[in-house]
Coordinates of C-alpha atoms in Angstrom, one line a residue:
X22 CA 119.1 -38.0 48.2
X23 CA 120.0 -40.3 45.8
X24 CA 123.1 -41.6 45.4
X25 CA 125.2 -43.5 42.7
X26 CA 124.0 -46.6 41.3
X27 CA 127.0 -47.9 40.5
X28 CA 127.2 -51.4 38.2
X29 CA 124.9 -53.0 40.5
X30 CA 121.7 -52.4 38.3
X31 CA 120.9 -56.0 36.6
X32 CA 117.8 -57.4 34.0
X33 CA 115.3 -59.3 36.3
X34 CA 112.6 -62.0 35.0
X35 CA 109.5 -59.6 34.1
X36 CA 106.3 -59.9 35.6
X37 CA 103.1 -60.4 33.8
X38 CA 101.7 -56.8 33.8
X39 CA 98.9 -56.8 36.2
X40 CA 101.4 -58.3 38.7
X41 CA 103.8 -55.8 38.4
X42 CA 101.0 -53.3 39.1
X43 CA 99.7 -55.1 42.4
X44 CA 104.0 -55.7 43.7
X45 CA 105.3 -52.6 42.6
X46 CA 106.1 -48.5 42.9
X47 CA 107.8 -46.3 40.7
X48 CA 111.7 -46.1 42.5
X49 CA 111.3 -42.1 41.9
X50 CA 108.6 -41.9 44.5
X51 CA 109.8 -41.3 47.9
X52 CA 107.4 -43.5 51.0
X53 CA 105.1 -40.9 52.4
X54 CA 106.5 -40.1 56.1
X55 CA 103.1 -40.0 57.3
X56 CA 103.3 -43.8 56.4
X57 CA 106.1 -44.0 58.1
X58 CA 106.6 -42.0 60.8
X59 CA 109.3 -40.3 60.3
X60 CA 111.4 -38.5 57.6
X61 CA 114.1 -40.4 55.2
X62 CA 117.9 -38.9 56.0
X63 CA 119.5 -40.8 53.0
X64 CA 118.1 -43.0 50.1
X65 CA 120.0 -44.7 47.1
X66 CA 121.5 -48.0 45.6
X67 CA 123.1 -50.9 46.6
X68 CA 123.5 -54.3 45.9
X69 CA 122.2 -56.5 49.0
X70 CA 122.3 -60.1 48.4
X71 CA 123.4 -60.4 44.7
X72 CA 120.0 -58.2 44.1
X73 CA 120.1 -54.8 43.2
X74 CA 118.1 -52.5 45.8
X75 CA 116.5 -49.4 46.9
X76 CA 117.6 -48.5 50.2
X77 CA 115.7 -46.1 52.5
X78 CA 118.1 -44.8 56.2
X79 CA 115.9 -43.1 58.5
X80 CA 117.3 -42.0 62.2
X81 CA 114.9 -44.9 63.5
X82 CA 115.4 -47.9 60.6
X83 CA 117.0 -48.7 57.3
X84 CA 115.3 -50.4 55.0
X85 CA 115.8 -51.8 51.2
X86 CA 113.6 -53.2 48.6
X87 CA 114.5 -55.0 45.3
X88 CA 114.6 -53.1 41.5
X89 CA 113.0 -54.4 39.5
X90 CA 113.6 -53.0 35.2
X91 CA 110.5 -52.4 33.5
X92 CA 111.8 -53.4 30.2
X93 CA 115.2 -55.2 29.5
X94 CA 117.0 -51.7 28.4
X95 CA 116.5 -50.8 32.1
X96 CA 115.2 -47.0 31.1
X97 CA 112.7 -47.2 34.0
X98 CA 112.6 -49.1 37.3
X99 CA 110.5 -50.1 40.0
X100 CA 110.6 -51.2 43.4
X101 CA 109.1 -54.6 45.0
X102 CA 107.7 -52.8 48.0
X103 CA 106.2 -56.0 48.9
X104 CA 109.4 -57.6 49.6
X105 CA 110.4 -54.9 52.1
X106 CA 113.1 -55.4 54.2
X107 CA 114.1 -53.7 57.7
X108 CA 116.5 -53.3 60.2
X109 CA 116.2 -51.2 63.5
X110 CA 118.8 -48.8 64.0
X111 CA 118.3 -49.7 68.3
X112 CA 120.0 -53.1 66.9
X113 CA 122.4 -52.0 64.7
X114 CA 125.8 -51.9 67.2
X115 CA 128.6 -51.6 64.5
X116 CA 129.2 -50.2 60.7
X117 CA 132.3 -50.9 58.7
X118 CA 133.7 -50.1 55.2
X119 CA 134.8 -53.0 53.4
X120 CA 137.2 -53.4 51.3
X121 CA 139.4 -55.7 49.6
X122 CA 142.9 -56.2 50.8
X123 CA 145.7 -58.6 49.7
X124 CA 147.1 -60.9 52.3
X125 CA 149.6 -59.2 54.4
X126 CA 147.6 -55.6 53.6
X127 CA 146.4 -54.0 56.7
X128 CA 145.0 -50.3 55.5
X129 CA 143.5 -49.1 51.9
X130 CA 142.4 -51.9 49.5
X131 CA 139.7 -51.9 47.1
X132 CA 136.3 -50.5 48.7
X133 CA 133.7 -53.0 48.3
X134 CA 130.7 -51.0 50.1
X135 CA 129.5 -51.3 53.7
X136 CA 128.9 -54.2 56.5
X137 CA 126.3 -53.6 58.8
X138 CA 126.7 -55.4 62.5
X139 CA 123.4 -56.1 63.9
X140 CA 122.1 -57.9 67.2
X141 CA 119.7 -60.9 66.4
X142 CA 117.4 -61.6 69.0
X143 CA 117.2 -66.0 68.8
X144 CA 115.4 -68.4 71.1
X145 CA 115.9 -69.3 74.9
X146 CA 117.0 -65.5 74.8
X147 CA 119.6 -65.9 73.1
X148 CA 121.6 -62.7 71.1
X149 CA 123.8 -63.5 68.5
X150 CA 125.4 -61.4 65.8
X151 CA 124.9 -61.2 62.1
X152 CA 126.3 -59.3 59.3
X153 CA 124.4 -57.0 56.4
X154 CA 126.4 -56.4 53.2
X155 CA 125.5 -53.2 51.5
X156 CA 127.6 -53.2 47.9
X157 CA 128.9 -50.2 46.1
X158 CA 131.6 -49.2 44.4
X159 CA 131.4 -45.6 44.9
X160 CA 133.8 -43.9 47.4
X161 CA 131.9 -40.9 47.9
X162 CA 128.3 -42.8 48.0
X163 CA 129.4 -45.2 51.2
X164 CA 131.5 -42.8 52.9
X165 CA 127.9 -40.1 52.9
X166 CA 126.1 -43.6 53.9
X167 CA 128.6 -44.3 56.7
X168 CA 129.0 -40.8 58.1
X169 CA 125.4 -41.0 58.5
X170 CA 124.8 -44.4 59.8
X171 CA 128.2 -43.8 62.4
X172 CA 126.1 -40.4 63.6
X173 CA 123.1 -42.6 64.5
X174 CA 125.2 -45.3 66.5
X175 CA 126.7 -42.4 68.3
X176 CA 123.3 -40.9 69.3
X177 CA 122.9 -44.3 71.1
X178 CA 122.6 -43.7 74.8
X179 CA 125.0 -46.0 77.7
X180 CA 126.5 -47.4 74.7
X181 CA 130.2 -48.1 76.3
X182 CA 133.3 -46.7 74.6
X183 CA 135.8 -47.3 77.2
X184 CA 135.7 -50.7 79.6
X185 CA 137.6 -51.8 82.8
X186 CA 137.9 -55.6 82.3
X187 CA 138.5 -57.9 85.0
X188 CA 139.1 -61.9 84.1
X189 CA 139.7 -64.4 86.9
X190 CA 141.8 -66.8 85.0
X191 CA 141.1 -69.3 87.8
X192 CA 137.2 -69.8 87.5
X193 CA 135.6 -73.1 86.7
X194 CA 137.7 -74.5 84.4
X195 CA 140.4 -71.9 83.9
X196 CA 138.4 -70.9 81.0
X197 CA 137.7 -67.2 81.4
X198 CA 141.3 -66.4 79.5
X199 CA 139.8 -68.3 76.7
X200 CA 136.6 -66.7 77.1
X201 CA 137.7 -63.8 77.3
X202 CA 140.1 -63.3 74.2
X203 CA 137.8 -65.8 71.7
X204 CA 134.7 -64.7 72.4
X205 CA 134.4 -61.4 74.1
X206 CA 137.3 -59.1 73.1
X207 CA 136.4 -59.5 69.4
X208 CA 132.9 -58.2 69.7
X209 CA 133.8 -55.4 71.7
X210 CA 136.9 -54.7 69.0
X211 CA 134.0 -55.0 66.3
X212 CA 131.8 -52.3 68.2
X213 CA 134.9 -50.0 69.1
X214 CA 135.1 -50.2 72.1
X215 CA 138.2 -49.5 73.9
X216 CA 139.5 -51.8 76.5
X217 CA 141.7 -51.9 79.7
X218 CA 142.6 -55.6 80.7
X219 CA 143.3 -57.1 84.2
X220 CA 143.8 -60.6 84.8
X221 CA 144.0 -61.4 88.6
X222 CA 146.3 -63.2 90.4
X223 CA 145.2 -63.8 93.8
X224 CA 141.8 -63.1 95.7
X225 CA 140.9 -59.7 96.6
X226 CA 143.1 -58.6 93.2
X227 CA 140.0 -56.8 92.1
X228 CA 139.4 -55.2 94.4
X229 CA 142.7 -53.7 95.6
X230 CA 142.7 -52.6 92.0
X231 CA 139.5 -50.8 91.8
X232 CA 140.0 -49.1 95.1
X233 CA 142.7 -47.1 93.2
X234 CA 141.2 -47.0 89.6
X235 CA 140.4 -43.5 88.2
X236 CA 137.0 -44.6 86.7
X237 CA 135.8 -41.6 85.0
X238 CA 138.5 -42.7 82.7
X239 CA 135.7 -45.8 81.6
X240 CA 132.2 -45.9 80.4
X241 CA 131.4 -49.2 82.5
X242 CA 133.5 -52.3 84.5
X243 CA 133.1 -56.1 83.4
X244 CA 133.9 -58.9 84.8
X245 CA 134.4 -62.5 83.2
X246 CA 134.4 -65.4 85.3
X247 CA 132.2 -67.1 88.6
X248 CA 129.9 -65.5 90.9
X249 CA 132.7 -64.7 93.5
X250 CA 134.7 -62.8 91.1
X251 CA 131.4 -60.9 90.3
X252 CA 130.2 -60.4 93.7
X253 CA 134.6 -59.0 94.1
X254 CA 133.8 -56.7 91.4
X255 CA 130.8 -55.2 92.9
X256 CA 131.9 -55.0 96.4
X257 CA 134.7 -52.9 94.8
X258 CA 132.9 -50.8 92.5
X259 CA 130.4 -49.7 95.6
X260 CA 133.1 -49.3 98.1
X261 CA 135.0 -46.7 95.4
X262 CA 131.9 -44.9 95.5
X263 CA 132.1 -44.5 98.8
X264 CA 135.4 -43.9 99.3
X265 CA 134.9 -41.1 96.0
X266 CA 132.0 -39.9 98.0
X267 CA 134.4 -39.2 101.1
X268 CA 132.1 -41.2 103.5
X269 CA 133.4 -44.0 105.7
X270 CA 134.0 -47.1 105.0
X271 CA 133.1 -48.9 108.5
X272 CA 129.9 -48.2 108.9
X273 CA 127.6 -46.9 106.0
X274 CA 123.7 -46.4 106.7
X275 CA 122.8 -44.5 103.6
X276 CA 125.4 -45.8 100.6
X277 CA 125.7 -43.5 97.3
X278 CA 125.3 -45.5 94.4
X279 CA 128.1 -47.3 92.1
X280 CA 129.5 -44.7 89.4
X281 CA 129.6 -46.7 86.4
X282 CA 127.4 -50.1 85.4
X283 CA 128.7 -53.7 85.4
X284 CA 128.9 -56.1 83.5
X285 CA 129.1 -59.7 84.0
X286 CA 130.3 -62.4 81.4
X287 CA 129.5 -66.0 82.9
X288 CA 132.6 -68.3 83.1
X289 CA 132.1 -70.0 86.2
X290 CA 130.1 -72.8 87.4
X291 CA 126.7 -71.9 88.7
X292 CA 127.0 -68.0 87.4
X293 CA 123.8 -66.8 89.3
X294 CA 123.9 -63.2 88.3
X295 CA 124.6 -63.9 84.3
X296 CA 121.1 -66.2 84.6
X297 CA 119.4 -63.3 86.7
X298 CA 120.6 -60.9 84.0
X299 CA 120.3 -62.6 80.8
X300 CA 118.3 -65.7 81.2
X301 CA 120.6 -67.7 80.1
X302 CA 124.7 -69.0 80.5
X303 CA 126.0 -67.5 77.1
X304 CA 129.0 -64.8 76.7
X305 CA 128.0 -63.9 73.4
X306 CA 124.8 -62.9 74.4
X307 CA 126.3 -60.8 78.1
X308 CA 128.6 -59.3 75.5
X309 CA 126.3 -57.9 72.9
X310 CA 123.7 -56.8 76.2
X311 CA 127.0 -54.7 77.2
X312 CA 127.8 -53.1 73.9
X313 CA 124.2 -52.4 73.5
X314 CA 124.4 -50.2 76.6
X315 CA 121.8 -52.7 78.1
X316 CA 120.9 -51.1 81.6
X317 CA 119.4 -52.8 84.2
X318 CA 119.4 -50.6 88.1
X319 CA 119.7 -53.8 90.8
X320 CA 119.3 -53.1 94.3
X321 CA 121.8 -54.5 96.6
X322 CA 122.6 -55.9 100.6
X323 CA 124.9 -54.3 102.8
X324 CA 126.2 -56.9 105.5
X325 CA 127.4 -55.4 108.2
X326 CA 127.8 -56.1 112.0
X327 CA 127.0 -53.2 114.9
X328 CA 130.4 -51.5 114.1
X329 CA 131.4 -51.9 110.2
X330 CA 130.6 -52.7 106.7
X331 CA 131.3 -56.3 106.3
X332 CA 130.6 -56.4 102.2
X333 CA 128.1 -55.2 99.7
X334 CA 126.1 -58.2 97.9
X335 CA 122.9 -59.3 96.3
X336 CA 122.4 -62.6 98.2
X337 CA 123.4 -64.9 101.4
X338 CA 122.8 -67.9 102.6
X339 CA 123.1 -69.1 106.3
X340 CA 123.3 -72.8 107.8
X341 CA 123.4 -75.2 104.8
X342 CA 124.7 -73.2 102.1
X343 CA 127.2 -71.3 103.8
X344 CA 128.6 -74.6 105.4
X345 CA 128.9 -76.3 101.9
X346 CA 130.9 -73.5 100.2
X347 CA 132.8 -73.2 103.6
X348 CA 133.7 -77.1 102.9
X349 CA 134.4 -76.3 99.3
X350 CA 137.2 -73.5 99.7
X351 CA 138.6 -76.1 101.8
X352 CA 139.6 -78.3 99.3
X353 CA 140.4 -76.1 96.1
X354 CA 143.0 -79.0 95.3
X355 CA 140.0 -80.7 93.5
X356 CA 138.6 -80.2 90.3
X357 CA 136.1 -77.8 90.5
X358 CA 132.8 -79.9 90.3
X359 CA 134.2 -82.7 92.3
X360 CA 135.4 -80.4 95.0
X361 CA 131.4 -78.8 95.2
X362 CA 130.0 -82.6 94.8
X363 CA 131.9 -83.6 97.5
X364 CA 131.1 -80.6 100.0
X365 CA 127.2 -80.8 99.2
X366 CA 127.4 -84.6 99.8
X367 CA 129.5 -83.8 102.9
X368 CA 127.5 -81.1 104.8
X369 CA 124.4 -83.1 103.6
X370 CA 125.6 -86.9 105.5
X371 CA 126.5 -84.4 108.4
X372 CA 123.5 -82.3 108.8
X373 CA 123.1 -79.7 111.5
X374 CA 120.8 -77.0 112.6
X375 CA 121.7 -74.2 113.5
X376 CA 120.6 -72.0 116.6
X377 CA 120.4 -68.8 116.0
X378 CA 118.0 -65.5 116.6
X379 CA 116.3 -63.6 113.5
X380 CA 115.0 -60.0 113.9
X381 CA 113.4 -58.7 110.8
X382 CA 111.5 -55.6 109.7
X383 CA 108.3 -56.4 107.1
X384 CA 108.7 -54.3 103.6
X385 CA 105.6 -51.4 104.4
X386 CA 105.1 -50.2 101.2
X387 CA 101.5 -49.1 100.4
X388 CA 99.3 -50.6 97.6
X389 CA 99.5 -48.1 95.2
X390 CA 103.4 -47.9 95.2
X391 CA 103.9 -51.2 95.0
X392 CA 104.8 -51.1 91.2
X393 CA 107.0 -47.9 91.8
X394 CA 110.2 -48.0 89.9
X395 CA 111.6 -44.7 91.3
X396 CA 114.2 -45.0 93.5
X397 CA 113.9 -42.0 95.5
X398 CA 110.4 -43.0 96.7
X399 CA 111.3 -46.7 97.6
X400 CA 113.6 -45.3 99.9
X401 CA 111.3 -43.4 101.7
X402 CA 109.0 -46.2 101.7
X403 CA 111.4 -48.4 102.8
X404 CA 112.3 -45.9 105.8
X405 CA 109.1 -45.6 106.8
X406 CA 109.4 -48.8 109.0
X407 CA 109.5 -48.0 112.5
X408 CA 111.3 -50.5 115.8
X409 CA 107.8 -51.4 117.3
X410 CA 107.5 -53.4 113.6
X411 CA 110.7 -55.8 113.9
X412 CA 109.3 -59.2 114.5
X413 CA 111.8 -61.9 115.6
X414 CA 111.8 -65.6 115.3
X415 CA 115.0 -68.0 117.8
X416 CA 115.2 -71.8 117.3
X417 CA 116.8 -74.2 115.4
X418 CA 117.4 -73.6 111.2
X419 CA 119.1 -76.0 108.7
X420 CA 119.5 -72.7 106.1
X421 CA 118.7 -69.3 106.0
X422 CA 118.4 -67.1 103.1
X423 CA 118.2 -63.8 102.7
X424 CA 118.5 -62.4 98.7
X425 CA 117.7 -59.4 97.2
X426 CA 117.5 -60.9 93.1
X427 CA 115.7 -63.5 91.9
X428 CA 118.9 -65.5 91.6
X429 CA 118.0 -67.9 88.4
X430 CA 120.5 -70.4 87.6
X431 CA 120.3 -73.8 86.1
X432 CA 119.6 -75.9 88.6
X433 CA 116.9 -73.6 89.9
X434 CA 115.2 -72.0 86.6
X435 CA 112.7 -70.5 88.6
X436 CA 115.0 -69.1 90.9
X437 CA 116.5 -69.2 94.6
X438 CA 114.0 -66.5 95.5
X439 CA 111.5 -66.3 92.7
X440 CA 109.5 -64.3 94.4
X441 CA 111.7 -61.3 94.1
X442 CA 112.8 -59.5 91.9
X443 CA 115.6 -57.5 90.3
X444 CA 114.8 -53.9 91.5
X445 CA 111.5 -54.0 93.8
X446 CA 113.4 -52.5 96.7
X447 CA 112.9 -55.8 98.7
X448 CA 115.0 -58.8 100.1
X449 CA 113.1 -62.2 100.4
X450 CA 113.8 -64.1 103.7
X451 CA 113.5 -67.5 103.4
X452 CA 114.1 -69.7 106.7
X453 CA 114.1 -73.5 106.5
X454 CA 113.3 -74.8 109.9
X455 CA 114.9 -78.2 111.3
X456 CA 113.7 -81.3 109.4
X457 CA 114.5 -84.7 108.9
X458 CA 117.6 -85.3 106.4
X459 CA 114.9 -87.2 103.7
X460 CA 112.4 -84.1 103.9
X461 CA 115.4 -81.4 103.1
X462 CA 116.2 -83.7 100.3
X463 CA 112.6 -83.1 99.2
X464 CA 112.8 -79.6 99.4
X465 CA 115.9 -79.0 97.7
X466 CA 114.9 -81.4 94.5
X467 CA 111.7 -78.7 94.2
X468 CA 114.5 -76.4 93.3
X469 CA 114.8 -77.8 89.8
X470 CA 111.4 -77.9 89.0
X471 CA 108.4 -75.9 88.4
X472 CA 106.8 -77.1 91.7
X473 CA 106.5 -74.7 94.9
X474 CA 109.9 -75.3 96.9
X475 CA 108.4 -73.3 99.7
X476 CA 105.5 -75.2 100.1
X477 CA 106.6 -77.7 103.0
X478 CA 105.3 -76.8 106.8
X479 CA 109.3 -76.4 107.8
X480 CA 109.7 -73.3 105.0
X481 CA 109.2 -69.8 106.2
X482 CA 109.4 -67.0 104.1
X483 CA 109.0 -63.2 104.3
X484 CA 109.3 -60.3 102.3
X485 CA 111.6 -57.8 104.1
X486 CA 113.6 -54.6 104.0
X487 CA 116.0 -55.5 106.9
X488 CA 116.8 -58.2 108.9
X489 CA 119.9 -59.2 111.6
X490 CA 121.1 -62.7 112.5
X491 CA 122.6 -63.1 116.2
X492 CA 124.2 -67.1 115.9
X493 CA 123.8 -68.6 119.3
X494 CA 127.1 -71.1 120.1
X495 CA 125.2 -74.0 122.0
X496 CA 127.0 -75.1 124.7
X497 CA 128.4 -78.9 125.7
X498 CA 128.9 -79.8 122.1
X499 CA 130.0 -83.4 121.3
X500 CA 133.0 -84.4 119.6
X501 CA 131.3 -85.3 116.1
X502 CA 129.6 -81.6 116.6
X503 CA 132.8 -79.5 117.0
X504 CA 134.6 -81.5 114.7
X505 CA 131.6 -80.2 112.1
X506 CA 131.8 -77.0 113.0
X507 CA 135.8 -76.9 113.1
X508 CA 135.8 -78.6 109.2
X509 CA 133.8 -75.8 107.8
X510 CA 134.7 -72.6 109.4
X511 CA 137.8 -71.0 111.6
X512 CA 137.4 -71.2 115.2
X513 CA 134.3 -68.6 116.6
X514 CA 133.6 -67.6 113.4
X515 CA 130.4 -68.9 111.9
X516 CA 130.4 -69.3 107.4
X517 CA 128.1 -66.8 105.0
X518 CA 127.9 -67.5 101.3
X519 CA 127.7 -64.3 100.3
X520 CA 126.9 -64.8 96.3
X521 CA 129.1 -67.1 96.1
X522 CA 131.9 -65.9 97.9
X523 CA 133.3 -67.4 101.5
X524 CA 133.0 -64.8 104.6
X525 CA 133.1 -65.7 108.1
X526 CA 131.8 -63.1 110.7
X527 CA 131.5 -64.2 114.9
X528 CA 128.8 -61.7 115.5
X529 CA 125.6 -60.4 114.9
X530 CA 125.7 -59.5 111.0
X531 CA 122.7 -57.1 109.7
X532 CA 121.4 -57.0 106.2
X533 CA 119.8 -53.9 104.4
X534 CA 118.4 -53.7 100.8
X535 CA 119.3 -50.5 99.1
X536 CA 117.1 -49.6 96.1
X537 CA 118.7 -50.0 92.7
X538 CA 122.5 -49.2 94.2
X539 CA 123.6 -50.2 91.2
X540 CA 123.4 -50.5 87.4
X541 CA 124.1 -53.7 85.4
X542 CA 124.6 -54.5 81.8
X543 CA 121.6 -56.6 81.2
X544 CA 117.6 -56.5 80.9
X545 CA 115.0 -57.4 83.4
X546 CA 114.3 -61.2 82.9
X547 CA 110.5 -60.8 83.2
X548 CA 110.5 -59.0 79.8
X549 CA 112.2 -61.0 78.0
X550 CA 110.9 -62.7 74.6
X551 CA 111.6 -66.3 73.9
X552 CA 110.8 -66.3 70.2
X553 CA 112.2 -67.4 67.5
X554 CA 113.8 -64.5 65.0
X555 CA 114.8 -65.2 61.5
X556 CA 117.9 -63.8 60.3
X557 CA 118.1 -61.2 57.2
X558 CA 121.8 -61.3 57.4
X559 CA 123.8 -61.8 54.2

């Protein structure tokens, strides 16, 4: 088809003739689909870039060359194939009409032609937006041209119309509001998506929300701010589907899987997941992964003790880390960074194993599965384990951690647990034996750098499917040790940093990894491209 040309047609600088022959094709001929794999839905004329063009829109791509006249009358034209440009429809997440309005107009105006909202893929994996102006003046020309290109977006599967958003206005800084309303909520308004706001008050606000949301009203859940307002969310969003499932909530062996993905805009400190997710701390870049319909499946913990369901998570820590964030909550007066400074300095200067029992069961999954993405079939696998196979370790343990993602973050670009991964239907268990206070400095600094943090003789670690922690109180403790113990967590009750989020449990507390419990709004960090793109936006 094609459509109006409009005034956009405009002398050009000829070409010597044997050059036009070599650059150009006659504007009548249509590109063989053999060439290009697939059949044209719409071609005509805009001006793109204060050049007039011929512009192709397939259900895949849309693409536009230059017109060139053959003589200065203009009675015949051709088309610089060889300066061929293209978009991918997969990154196209937004078409508007533009117009022209006067300044207080807010419908009608002049119609210009259309904009075309595209995700750019930059460096350090890094999305950003950009725009592509397609000009004509024609009414009935754009408005074919943006029926057709609105049908394509639409075809576009887990692309979110309809989000649950959940900001914790006291992360970090206190700068999720800003976040939030500056850099999110316009790029969702841009891709039309519809949006219900909560901004939480008090701990747990999430969660007591989501416990009575109706979420087959949304296409998704997100949630701006830290780590512990994302591990909230989650725990929430798994526990509906439990509750929607009509199973228990106290003790859950077997849990169904969360009804609707999640996704996470960073605005905290450390923002673990976001990093995991994206590779990067960037809310532009979580935003456009979520309007893309980005989908990531993530296994997930459940912590629980002999009796009930303590929390669903992706990671804990045990000794070290717990006691530091214990120390943290503790003094939320402070600043945010000062008040973490101070607790890792803190639970450093007064070091402590401590003595506890591990049980875990080895992840038995045989060598042809082990690339296996299906769910189903890691499950069975992961079942397949049998009580003669638990091994068990008791002593003395500065930290314990047992993690389910690679959990990537700044200060440890290769990850807490780099030897796992997002979806591999496995937890990594790594135990750090008792050491001097000098060589647990050592191992921590191998965090935040490319070198093997594991490889000390004090570092343990395993690849497991399950494993249960029995803390042993020791007996006759001195007054320096209680008053330790006592600073970071209540009275019987030893501290888990559960991603980021304080929970305190007396007993024996067993972990399970559940295959891909959950979607996320994201992309698997392994695959992702750091290359430079250049932008065609105009």
């Amino acid at each position: 088809m094609l459509g109006a040309a409009g005034p956009f047609l405009r002398p050009q600088r000829r070409a010597g003739t044997e050059e036009r022959r070599r650059r150009v094709a006659p504007l009548a001929a249509s590109p063989p689909p053999a060439e290009r794999g697939e059949e044209p839905l719409l071609r005509g004329i805009f001006e793109i870039g204060k050049r007039s063009c011929d512009v192709v829109l397939s259900a895949r791509r849309l693409r536009w060359s230059p017109i060139v006249p053959e003589s200065p009358a203009g009675d015949s034209s051709t088309v610089l194939q060889d300066e061929e440009e293209i978009i991918e429809m997969k990154d196209v997440f937004s078409v508007k009409l533009k117009r022209r309005r006067f300044v207080g107009q807010k419908k009608g105006g002049t119609l210009l032609g259309i904009t075309i909202f595209k995700c750019l893929h930059k460096e350090e994996n890094k999305l950003t937006d950009c725009a592509v102006h397609l000009n004509n003046l024609s009414e009935d020309h754009c408005n074919s041209w943006f029926r057709h290109l609105k049908e394509i977006l639409n075809g576009f599967q887990n692309r979110p119309k309809s989000l649950k958003v959940f900001v914790n206005p006291s992360s970090h800084k206190r700068e999720a509001t800003h976040v939030y309303y500056e850099k999110v909520a316009p790029l969702f308004k841009l891709a039309d998506v519809k949006t219900d706001v909560t901004v939480t008050e008090y701990e747990g606000h999430a969660l007591s929300v989501l416990k009575e949301c109706e979420l087959q009203a949304f296409d998704g859940v997100v949630c701006v701010g830290g780590d512990g307002s994302v591990s909230e969310v989650a725990h929430g969003l798994l526990l509906k589907a439990q509750i929607d499932a009509g199973k228990g909530t106290d003790y859950i062996p077997a849990p169904v899987r969360a009804s609707v993905p999640l996704g996470v805009i960073p605005a905290g400190t450390t923002n673990i997941l976001a990093h995991t997710l994206y590779g990067i701390k960037h809310a532009v870049t979580a935003t456009l992964h979520i309007v893309m319909g980005h989908i990531q499946p993530v296994d997930v913990c459940t912590f629980s003790t002999p009796s009930k369901l303590l929390r669903f998570g992706f990671s804990a820590m045990f000794g070290f880390g717990a006691r530091t964030l214990a120390l943290a909550e503790k003094h939320r007066w402070m600043p945010s960074n000062q008040r973490k400074d101070f607790a890792f300095i803190k639970t450093l200067a007064d070091l402590k194993p401590e003595e506890c029992e591990l049980s875990f069961l080895p992840l038995q999954i045989p060598q042809e599965d082990c690339h296996e993405n299906d769910r189903k079939k890691k499950e069975k696998n992961r079942k397949k384990g049998s009580k003669d196979q638990w091994h068990k370790i008791q002593g003395h343990f500065l930290n314990v951690s047992i993690m389910a993602i690679p959990c990537l973050c700044s200060m440890a670009p290769r990850g807490l647990a780099p030897n796992t991964r997002l979806n591999n239907g496995s937890m990594a268990l790594i135990v750090v034996q008792n050491t001097s206070r000098t060589e647990f400095i050592k191992h921590l600094k191998r965090y935040a750098s490319v070198k093997n943090q594991f490889n000390f003789p004090f570092v343990e670690t395993y690849t497991v499917q399950e494993v249960k922690l029995q803390p042993r109180r020791k007996s006759g403790l001195d007054a320096k040790e209680n008053t330790y113990l006592n600073a970071t967590s209540a009275e019987g009750n030893y501290p888990w940093n559960i991603d980021g989020d304080l929970m305190e449990e007396a007993s024996e507390v067993h972990v399970r990894v559940h295959p891909q419990l959950i979607n996320l709004y994201g992309v698997n960090t392994d695959d992702l491209e750091s290359s430079k793109a250049t932008c065609n936006c105009i």
